[in-house]
Amino acid sequence: MSQNHFHPRDARFVWALSLLQLISWGSVFYGFALFMEPLEQALGMNRAESSLGFSLMLLAEGVLAFPVGRWIDRGHERTVMTVGSLLVALAFVLHSQITTVLEFYAVWAVLGVGLAGTLYPPAFAVLTRRFPQHFRRAIIILTFLGGLASTVFIPLVAWLIDALGWRDALCVLAAMHLLVCAPVHWLLLRDAPQRAVLASTQTDSATFWHFVRQPQFWLLATFVVLLMGVTSALPAHMVSLLRESGMAESWAIAVPASIGVLQVMGRLGLYMAEHRVDVHATNRWVTVLIPLGFLTLLIGAGHGLWGVLFVVFYGLGNGMLTIVKGTVMAQYVSREHMGSLNGLLGLPMALARAAAPWLMGLLWSAEVGYTVGLWVMLAASVVGVAALWLAQRLRNT
């Protein structure tokens, strides 16, 4: 394999895994918003009750992130991702039959279990183990399709619900996971690479906890969790926030819809610059786009152009941030234990992702709008970026 390119067989592997990510993210994460209204009508739920189902999914995914990462590090990627797809398919089938709110919560908890084995964290761990010299490039490619999940699945799920009703639409999504994701995971992930260190589970465990005790791990954990919270705080408030910035109504709706495209553009930029720019410098400066976006919005409050600049900074920065968050543990702590180290952060990330939008709403007031919340998110993002920079410096000393 050359320094700059994958073998065609390896490229096919990465693109096939990317297609499965597109289906997993699109059908569950982005499909939820479209199922909310018909589910509320069918089960008599209010918006808070229906939103709790999504939070339960995030919680279940976070709780299982660590054991899933450990299983993948030990060579069980094929079983983990195939069973994850089967669980998502089963949950969707059960979802199509629910009649009570309790059943609704149960199926979304099961969906969280399935997603713990099928989304970016396990896929990133798989690529890191299979392409140790090119894992960052492989992860960038993987996220191209993942970044388009909303673009593909929001209109697709909306059309399915309109044409078939929400119950049959869920069955179609179940069939995608049963007939596409599960068998492709099973065929694609055969012959998983093994590590010699795994001959001794005790040795492996001791080595893993040695890495956990390193200051670089805790600094990177601070970076990942804070930036996860900061970027999760905005989507639910984006339209209202841009309205308050002075943006016209039509633009306040259209501009956020472009974020998915901006994310993919950011990842494409990383891909093109991968072998031309120092990766550590890229990690440092890409992350600055997020606090810069918050600062832009705070400085330009009341002017729509500043809101557009904010969305550009946020969209490009968030797209590239996914790559940085997914690779820093392998780059600065341990490549061999990357799945376990990232998995250890699964629950804190899930809690940050669930709590941040609520905090943003809590800090809103009629007098100052989102100003206080934006300052809090700016401060959190600056602390997170500083933690990454310090981890880089420690790694180089």
Short mmCIF file of C-alpha atoms in Angstrom, two decimals, residues 234-247 249 252-253 256 297 364 369-370:
data_model
loop_
_atom_site.label_atom_id
_atom_site.label_comp_id
_atom_site.label_asym_id
_atom_site.label_seq_id
_atom_site.Cartn_x
_atom_site.Cartn_y
_atom_site.Cartn_z
CA LEU A 234 -27.11 23.99 19.32
CA PRO A 235 -29.18 21.93 16.83
CA ALA A 236 -32.42 22.09 18.83
CA HIS A 237 -32.05 25.88 19.25
CA MET A 238 -30.44 26.78 15.92
CA VAL A 239 -33.44 28.31 14.16
CA SER A 240 -34.49 30.38 17.17
CA LEU A 241 -30.91 31.46 17.76
CA LEU A 242 -30.49 32.67 14.17
CA ARG A 243 -33.80 34.49 14.30
CA GLU A 244 -32.55 36.37 17.34
CA SER A 245 -29.32 37.21 15.49
CA GLY A 246 -31.39 39.26 13.04
CA MET A 247 -31.55 36.74 10.21
CA GLU A 249 -37.15 33.95 8.61
CA ALA A 252 -33.06 31.19 9.52
CA ILE A 253 -34.61 27.94 8.26
CA PRO A 256 -29.10 25.44 9.20
CA LEU A 297 -22.32 35.24 16.90
CA TRP A 364 -32.36 31.52 27.69
CA GLY A 369 -32.14 35.68 24.60
CA TYR A 370 -29.37 33.12 24.19
#
